[in-house]
Coordinates of C-alpha atoms in Angstrom, one line a residue:
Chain A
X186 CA 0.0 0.0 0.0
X187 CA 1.0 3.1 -0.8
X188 CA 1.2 6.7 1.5
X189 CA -2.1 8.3 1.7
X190 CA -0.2 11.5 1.4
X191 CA 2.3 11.7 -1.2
X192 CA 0.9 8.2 -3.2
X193 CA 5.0 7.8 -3.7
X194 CA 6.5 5.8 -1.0
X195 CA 5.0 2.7 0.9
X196 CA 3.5 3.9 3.9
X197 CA 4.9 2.1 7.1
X198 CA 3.1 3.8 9.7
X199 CA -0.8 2.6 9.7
X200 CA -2.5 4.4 12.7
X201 CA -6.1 3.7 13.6
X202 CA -8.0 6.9 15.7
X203 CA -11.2 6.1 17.3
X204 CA -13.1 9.3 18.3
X205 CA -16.3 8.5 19.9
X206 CA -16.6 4.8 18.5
X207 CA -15.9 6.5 14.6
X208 CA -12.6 4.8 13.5
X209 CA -10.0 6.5 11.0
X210 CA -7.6 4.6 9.5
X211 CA -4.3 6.4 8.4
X212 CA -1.2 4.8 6.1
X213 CA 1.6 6.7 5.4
X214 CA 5.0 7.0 5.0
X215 CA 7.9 7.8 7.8
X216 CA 8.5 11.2 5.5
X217 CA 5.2 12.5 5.4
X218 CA 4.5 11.6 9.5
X219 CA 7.6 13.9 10.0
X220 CA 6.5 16.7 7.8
X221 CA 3.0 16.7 8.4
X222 CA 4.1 15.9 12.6
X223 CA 1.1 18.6 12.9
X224 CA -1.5 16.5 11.9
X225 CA -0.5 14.2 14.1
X226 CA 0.1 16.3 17.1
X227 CA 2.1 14.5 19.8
X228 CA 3.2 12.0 17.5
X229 CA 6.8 12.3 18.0
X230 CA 6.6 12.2 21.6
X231 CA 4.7 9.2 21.5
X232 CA 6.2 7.2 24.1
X233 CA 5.8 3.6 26.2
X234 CA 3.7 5.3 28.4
X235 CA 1.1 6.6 26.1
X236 CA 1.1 2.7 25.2
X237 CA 0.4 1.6 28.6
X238 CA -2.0 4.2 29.7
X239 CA -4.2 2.7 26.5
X240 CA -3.8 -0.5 27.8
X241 CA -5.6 1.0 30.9
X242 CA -8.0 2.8 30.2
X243 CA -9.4 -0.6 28.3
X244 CA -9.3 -2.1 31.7
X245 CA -12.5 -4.4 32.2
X246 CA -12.2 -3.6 35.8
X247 CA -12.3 -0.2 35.9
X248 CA -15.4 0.2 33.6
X249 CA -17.2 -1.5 36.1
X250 CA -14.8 -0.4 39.2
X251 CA -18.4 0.7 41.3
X252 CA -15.7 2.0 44.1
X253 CA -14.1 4.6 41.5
X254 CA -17.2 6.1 40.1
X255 CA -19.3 6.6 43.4
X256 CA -17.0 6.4 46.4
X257 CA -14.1 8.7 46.9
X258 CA -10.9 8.1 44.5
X259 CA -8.3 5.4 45.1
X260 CA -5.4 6.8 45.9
X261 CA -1.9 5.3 47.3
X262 CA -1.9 6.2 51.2
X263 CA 1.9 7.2 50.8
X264 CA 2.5 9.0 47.6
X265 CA -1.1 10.1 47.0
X266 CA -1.0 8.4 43.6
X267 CA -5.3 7.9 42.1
X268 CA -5.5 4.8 40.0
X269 CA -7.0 7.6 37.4
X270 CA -3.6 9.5 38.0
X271 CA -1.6 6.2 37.3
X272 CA -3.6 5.5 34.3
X273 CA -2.6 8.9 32.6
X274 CA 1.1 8.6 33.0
X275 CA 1.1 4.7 33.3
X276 CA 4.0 5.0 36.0
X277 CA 3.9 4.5 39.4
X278 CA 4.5 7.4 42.3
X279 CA 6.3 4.9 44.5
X280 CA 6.6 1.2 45.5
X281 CA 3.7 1.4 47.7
X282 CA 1.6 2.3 45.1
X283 CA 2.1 -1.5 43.9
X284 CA 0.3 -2.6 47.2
X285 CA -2.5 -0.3 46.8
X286 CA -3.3 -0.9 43.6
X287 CA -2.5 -5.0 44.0
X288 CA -4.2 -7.6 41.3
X289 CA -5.8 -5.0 39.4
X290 CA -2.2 -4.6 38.2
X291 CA -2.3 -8.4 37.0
X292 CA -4.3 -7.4 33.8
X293 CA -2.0 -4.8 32.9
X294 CA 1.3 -7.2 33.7
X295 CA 0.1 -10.3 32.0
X296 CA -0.1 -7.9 28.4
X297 CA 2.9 -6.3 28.7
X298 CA 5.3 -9.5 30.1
X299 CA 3.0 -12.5 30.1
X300 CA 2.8 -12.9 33.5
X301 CA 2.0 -11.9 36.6
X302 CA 4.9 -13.1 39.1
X303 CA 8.6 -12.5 39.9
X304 CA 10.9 -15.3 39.0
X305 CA 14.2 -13.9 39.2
X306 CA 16.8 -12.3 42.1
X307 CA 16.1 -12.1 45.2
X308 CA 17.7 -9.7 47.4
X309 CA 19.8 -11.1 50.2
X310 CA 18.8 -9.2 53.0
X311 CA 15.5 -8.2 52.6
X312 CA 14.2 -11.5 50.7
X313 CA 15.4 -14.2 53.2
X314 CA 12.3 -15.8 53.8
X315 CA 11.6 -15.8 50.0
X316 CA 14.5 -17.1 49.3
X317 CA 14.4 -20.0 52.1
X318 CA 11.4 -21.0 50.6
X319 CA 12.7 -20.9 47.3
X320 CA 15.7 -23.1 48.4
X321 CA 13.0 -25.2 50.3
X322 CA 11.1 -26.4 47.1
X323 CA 13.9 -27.1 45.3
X324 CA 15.5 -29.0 48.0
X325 CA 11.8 -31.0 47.9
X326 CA 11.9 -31.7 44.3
X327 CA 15.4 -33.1 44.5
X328 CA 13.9 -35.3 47.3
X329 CA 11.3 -36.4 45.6
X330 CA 13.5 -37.3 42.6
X331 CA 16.4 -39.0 44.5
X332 CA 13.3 -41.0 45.9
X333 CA 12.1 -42.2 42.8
X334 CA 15.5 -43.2 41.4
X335 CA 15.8 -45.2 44.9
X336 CA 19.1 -42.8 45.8
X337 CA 18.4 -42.9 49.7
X338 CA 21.2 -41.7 50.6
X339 CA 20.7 -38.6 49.0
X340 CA 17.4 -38.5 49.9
X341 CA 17.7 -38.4 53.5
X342 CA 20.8 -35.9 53.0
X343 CA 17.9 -33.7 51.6
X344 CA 15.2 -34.4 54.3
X345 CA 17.7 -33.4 56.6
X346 CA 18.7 -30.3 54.9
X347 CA 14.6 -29.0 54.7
X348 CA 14.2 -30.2 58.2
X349 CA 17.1 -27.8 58.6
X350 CA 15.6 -25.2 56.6
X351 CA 12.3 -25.3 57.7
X352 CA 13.3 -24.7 61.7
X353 CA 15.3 -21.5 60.1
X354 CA 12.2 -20.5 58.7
X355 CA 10.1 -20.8 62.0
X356 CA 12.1 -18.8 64.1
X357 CA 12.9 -15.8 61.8
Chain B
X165 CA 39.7 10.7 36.0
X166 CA 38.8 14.6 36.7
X167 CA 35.0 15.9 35.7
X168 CA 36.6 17.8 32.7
X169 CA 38.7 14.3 31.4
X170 CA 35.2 12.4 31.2
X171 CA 34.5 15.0 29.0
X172 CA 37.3 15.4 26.5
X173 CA 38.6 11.9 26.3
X174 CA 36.4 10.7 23.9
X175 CA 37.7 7.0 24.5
X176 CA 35.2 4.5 26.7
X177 CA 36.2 1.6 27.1
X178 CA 33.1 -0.1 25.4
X179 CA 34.6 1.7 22.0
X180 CA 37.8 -0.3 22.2
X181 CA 36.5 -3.1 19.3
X182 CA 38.0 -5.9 21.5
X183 CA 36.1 -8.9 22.9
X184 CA 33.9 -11.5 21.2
X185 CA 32.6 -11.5 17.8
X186 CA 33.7 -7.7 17.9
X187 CA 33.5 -8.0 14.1
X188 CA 29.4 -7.6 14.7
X189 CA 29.0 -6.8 18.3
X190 CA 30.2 -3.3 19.0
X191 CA 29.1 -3.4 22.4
X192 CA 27.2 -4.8 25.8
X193 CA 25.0 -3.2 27.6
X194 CA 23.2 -4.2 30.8
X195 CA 21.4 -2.1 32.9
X196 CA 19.4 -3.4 36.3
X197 CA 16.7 -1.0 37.7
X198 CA 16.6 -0.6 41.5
X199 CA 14.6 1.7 44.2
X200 CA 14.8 2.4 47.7
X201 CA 11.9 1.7 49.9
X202 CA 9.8 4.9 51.7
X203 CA 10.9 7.4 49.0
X204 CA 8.6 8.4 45.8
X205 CA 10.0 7.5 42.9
X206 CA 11.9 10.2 41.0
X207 CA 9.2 11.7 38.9
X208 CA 7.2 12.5 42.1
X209 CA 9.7 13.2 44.4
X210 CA 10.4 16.9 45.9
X211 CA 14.3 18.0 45.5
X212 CA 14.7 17.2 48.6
X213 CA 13.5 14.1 49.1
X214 CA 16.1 14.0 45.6
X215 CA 19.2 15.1 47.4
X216 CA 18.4 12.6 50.2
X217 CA 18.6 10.0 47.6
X218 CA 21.6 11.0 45.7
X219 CA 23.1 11.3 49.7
X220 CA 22.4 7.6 50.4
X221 CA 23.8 6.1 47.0
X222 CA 27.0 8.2 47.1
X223 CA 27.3 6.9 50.3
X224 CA 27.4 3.4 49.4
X225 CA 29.6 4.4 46.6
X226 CA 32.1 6.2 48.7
X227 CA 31.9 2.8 51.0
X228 CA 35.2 0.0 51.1
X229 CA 33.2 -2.6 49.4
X230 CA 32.2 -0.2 46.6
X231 CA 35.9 0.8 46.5
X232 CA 37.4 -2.2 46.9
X233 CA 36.0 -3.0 43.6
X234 CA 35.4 0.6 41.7
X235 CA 36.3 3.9 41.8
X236 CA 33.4 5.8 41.2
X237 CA 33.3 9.6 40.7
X238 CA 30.0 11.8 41.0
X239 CA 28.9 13.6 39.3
X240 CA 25.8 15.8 39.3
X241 CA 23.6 16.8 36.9
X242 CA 23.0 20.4 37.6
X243 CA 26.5 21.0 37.6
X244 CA 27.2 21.1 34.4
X245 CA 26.2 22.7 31.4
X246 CA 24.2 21.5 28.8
X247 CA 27.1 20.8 26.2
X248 CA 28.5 18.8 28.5
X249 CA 25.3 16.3 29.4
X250 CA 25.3 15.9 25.7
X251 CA 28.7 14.5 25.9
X252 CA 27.6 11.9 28.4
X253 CA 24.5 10.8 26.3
X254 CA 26.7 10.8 23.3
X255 CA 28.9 8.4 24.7
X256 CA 26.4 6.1 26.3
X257 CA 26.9 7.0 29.6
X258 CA 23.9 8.6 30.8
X259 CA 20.7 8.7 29.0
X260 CA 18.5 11.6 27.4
X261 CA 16.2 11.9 30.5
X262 CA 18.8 12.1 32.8
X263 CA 20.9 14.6 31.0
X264 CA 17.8 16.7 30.2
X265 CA 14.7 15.9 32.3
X266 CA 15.4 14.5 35.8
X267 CA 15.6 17.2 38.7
X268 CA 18.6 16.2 41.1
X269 CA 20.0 13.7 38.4
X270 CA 23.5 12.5 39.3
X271 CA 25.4 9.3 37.7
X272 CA 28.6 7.6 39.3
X273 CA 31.1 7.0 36.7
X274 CA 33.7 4.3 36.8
X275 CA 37.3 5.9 35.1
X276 CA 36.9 3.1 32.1
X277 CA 33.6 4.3 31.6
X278 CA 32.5 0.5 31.7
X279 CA 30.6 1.6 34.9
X280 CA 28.1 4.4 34.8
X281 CA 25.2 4.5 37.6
X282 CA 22.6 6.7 37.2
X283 CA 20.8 8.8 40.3
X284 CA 16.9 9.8 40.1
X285 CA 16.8 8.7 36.7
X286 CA 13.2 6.9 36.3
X287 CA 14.2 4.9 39.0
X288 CA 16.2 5.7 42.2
X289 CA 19.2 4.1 41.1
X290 CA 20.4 2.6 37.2
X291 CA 23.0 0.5 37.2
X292 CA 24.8 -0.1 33.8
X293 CA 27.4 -2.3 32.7
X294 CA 29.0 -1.1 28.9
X295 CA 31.1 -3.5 27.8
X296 CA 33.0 -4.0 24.3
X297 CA 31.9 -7.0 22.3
X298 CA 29.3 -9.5 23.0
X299 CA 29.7 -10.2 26.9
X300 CA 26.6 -10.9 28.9
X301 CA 27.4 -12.7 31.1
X302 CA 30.8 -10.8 32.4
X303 CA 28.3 -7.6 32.0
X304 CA 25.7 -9.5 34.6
X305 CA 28.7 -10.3 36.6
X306 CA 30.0 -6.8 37.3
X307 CA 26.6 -5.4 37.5
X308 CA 25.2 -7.9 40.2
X309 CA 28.2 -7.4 42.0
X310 CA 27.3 -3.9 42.3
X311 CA 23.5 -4.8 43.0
X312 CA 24.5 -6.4 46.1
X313 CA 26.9 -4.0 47.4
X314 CA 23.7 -1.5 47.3
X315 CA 21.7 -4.0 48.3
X316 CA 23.6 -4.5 52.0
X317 CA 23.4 -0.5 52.7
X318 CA 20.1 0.2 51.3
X319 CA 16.5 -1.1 51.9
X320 CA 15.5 -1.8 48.2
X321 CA 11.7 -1.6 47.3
X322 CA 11.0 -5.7 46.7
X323 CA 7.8 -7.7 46.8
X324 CA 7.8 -11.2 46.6
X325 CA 5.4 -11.4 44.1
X326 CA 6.2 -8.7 41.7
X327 CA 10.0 -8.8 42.2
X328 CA 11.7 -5.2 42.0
X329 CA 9.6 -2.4 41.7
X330 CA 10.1 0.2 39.5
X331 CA 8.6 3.4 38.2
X332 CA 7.5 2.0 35.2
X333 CA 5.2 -1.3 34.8
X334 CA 7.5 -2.5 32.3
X335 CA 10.5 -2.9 33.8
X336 CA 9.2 -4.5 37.3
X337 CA 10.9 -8.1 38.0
X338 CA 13.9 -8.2 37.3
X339 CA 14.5 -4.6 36.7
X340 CA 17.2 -5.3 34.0
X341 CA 17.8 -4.5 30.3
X342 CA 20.5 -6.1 28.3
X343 CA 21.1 -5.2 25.2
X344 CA 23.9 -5.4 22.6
X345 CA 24.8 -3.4 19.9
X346 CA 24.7 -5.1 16.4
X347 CA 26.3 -3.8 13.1
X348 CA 24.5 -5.3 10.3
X349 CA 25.2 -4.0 6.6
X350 CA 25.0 -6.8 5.3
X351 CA 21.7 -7.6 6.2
X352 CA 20.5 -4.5 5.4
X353 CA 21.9 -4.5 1.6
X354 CA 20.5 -8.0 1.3
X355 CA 17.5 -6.6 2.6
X356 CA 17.2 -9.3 5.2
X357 CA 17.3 -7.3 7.9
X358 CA 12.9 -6.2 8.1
X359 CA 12.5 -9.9 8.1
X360 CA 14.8 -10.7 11.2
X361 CA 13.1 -8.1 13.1
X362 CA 9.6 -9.0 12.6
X363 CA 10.8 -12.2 14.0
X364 CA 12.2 -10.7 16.6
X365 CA 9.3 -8.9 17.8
X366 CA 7.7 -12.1 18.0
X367 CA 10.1 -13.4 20.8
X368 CA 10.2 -11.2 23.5
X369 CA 13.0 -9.1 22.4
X370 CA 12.9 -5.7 21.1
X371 CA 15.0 -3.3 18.3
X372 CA 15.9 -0.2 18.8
X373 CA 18.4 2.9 17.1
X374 CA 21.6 3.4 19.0
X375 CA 20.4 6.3 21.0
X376 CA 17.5 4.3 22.7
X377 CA 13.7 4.1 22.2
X378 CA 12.9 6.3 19.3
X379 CA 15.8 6.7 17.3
X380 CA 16.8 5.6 14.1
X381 CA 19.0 3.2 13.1
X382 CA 21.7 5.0 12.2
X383 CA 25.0 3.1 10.6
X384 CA 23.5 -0.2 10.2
X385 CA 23.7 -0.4 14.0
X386 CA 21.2 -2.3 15.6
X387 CA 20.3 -2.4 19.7
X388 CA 18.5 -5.7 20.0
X389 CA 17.3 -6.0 24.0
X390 CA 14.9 -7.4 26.1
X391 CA 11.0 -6.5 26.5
X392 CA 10.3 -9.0 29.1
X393 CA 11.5 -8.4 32.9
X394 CA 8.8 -10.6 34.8
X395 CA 8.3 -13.9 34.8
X396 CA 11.6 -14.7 33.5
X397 CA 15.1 -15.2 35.5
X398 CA 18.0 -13.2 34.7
X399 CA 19.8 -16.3 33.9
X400 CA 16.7 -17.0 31.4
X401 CA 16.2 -13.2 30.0
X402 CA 20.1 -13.5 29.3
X403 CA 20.3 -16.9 27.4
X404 CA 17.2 -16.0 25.1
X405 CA 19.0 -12.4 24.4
X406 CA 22.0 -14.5 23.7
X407 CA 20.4 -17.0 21.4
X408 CA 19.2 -14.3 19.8
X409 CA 22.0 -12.4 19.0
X410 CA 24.2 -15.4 18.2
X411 CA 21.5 -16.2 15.3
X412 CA 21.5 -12.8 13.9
X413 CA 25.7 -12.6 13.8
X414 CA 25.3 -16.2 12.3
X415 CA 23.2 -14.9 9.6
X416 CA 24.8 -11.5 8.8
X417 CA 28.2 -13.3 8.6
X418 CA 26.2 -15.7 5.8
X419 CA 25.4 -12.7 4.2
X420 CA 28.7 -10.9 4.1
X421 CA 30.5 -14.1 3.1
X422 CA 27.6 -14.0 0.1
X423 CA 28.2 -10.6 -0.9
X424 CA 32.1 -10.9 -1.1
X425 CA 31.5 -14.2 -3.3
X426 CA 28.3 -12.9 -5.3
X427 CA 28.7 -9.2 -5.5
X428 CA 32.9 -8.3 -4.9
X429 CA 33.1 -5.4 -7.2
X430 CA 30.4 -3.8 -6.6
X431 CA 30.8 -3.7 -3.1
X432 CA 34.1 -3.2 -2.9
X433 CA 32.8 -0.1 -5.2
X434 CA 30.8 0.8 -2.7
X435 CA 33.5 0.5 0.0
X436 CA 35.9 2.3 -1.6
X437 CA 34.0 5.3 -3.0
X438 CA 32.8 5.9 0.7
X439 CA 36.1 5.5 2.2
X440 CA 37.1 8.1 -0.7
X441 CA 34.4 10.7 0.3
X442 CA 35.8 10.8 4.0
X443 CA 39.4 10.4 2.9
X444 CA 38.2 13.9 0.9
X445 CA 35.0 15.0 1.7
X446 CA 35.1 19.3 3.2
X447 CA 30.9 19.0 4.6
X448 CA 29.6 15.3 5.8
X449 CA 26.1 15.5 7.4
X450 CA 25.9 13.1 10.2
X451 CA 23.1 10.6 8.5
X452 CA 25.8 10.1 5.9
X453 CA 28.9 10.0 7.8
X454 CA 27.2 7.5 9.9
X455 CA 26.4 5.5 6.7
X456 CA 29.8 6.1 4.9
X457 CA 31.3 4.9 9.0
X458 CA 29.4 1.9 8.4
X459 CA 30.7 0.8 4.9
X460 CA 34.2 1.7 6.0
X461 CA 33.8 -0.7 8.4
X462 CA 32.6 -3.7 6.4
X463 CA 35.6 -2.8 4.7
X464 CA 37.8 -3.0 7.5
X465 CA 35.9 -6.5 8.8
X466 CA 36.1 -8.2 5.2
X467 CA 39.3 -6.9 5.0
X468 CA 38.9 -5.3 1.9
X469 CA 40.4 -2.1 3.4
X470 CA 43.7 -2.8 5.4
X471 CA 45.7 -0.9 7.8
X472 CA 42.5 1.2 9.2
X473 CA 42.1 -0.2 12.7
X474 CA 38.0 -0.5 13.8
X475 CA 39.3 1.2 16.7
X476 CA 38.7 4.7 14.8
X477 CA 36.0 4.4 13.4
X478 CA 34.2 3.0 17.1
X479 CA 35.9 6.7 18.1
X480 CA 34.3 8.6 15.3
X481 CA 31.2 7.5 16.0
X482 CA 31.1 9.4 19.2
X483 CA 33.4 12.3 18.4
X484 CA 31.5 13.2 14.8
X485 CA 28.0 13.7 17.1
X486 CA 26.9 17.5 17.0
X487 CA 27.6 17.0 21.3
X488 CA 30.7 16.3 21.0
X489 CA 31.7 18.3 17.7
X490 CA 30.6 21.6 19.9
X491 CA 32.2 20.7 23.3
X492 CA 35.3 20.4 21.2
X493 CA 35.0 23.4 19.6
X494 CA 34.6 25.2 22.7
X495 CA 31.3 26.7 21.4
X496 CA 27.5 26.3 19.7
X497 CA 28.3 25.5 16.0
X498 CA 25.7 25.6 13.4
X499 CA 24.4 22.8 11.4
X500 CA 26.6 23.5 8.3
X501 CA 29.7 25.0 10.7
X502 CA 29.0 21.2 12.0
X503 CA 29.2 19.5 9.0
X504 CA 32.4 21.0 7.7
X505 CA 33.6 20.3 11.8
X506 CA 32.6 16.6 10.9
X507 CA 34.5 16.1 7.5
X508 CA 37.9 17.5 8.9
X509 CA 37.9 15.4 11.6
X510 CA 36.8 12.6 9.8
X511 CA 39.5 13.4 7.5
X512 CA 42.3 13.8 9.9
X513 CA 42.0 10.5 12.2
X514 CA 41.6 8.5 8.7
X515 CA 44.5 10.1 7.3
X516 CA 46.6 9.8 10.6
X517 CA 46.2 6.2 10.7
X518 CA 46.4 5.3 6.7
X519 CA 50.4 7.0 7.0
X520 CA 50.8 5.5 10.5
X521 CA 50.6 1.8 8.9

């Protein structure tokens, strides 16, 4: 397809607008976006967070978020963050805000990475009971495994080592 | 290394073309996301509650562990003047938003430049690794290293659940970024290259120009990195990035071997006559001088030009940016004054090292 514009080039960039449910489709070329950049105001600054803060205001669960439209806004006890606030500039005031907005963020975590949970580092000092329990189910996976393969040896070395783990865990 | 130095030398040690598959990979990059607990994130945060940050990282950095392992030197954003922040984006070390948005911005600089940690950027603190060549893992390395030393002084912001938290949605996990900076003519004159990056898109990893989200790829050099930072290990985010990448240089070496066998005059045509225009040339604009850079180098890496080290031409792309062309010149240049700036110096390093050999 060629750029709606100058009818020259291809056009690479294909934006859809939807203004009160009327969509407009647009194709054009990179050449023509830049010159005409008016047309298309805020185009160049058209960043990650524009993306994301679409990807919220779609969000099932604030269309029929009851708490939002009739009681008083949400809003992060530390930072004073509103979910609408956070759904303008898709960023976060501070790591509190996490808490207070909690699984509605699962939505909005699952589009942009897939999924919903940490899998990776763990700090050292502040994450010891995470990582205990980390070690914990690997420890009983090995177990479970040594069982099957009738390593006993091993297998008790393991017991031994979650029995070890596991009084760690209850007095910390 | 003094303020001023980091400034003038235009050498980092991520230019110095040595390391793996250095023929493709220009350079490393890894960059790990971090926050302290209790204190709004950057973007909400009052100058004070700024300097209080800044306080408590320079702390750490001034601390034996930290020096045991790296000298860092401070330095602050509102400091210096605006020529100078553009020499610190130009050459990697600090990105456009610190130089230019963040209010009590500050970035710890290691003196091989390899080190460079950003204060009240997005986040609280940036860490980033910038290594020559393709070297993940030894980036991951260094910049864990440094994690942890943090990690022991500071209370980081970290839920079980949602791993690091961050500013932005899309960097909350694992809070890092590793990317590595391809150089890919030949897959762009084969016109491979829109191909690969669809494909690309498709696995979690994402393509950017070599100034970061929004640029252009400029030079045939490509920034491939990763998208995904929950759900996935380091260990995990790493190995795909390095599958990856390992494909791609697999591929454009195909290519160049098929060009050289398919196609020799013609490129070596097209090698030669761009080496000629900046052996020559009195005005380069940057789009082209990053183009001509780029053949130069194919030339150098296929060996159809010898005695010009890659070395240069890593430098050049740094020094021929307009930051860099102006803090030189002690002075705001215009475009064209820029240009002609451009070709001398372009002019003058080739021509040093073609007599040297």
């Amino acid at each position: 397809m060629n750029c709606e514009e100058c009818g020259k080039r291809p056009a690479t960039l294909h934006l859809t607008k939807i203004v009160n449910g009327e969509k407009t489709e647009y194709h054009i070329c990179e050449q023509c976006a830049h010159e005409k950049g008016d047309v298309f105001t805020g185009f160049h600054n058209f960043s990650i967070n524009n993306l994301l803060s679409g990807l919220l205001k779609f969000d099932p669960m604030q269309k029929n978020g009851r708490e939002t439209a009739t009681n008083k806004p949400l809003q992060c006890e530390t930072c004073g963050l509103t979910y609408t606030q956070f759904s303008k500039s898709g960023r976060f005031g501070c790591s509190d805000c996490y808490t207070f907005l909690g699984d509605r963020l699962d939505p909005l975590f699952r589009r942009i990475h897939g999924n919903t949970q940490h899998s990776g580092k763990v700090p050292e000092r502040t994450g010891g009971k995470l990582k205990i329990r980390k070690e914990l189910e690997q420890l009983k996976q090995a177990l479970q495994s040594h069982v099957a393969s009738e390593e006993f040896e091993k297998a008790a070395e393991m017991r031994d080592r979650i029995r070890a783990l596991e009084q760690k865990m209850a007095q910390s | 290394m003094s303020q001023k130095q980091f400034m003038q030398n235009p050498w980092s040690n991520w230019m110095k073309g040595e390391g793996p598959d250095s023929d493709i990979v220009i350079s490393t990059r890894l960059r790990i996301a971090r926050n302290l607990r209790q204190h709004p994130f950057p973007l909400l945060a009052t100058d004070s509650q700024g300097e209080e940050v800044v306080r408590k990282v320079t702390e750490v950095s001034d601390s034996e562990a930290m020096r045991k392992r790296h000298q860092l030197q401070v330095i602050h954003m509102d400091q210096i003047n605006p020529l100078e922040k553009r020499v610190l984006v130009e050459k990697h070390l600090v990105s456009p938003h610190l130089a230019e948005e963040s209010r009590k911005g500050a970035v710890l600089l290691r003196e091989d430049e390899s080190v460079s940690i950003m204060v009240n950027e997005e986040d609280h603190i940036r860490i980033q690794v910038l290594l020559p060549g393709f070297r993940l893992n030894e980036a991951w390395e260094i910049g864990t290293k440094i994690d942890d030393i943090f990690e022991k002084n500071l209370n980081y912001a970290f839920d079980e659940t949602r791993g690091y938290l961050t500013s932005c949605p899309t960097n909350v996990g694992t809070g890092i970024r590793a990317s590595v900076m391809l150089h890919l003519p030949a897959l762009v004159m084969t016109q491979q290259i829109s191909r690969i990056l669809q494909a690309i898109n498709q696995v979690g990893l994402v393509v950017r120009g070599i100034y970061g989200e929004g640029s252009e790829a400029l030079g045939n050099l490509f920034q491939l990195s990763n998208q995904v930072t929950l759900g996935m290990s380091e260990s995990d985010i790493l190995s795909n990035l390095y599958g990856v990448a390992r494909q791609i240089i697999e591929q454009e070496r195909v290519a160049r071997t098929y060009l050289l066998e398919h196609t020799r005059v013609s490129l070596e045509d097209r090698i030669f006559r761009s080496f000629g225009i900046l052996m020559y040339a009195r005005t380069v604009e940057s789009k082209e001088a990053a183009q001509r850079l780029s053949d130069v180098r194919l030339g150098i890496d296929l060996g159809i030009i010898p005695n010009v080290s890659p070395l240069v031409l890593n430098e050049l792309l740094v020094t021929t940016q307009p930051g860099f062309l102006q803090h030189h010149a002690g002075q705001k240049l215009t475009p064209d004054q820029r240009d002609e700036r451009r070709a001398r110096l372009i002019r003058e390093r080739l021509r040093v090292v073609d007599s040297q050999e």
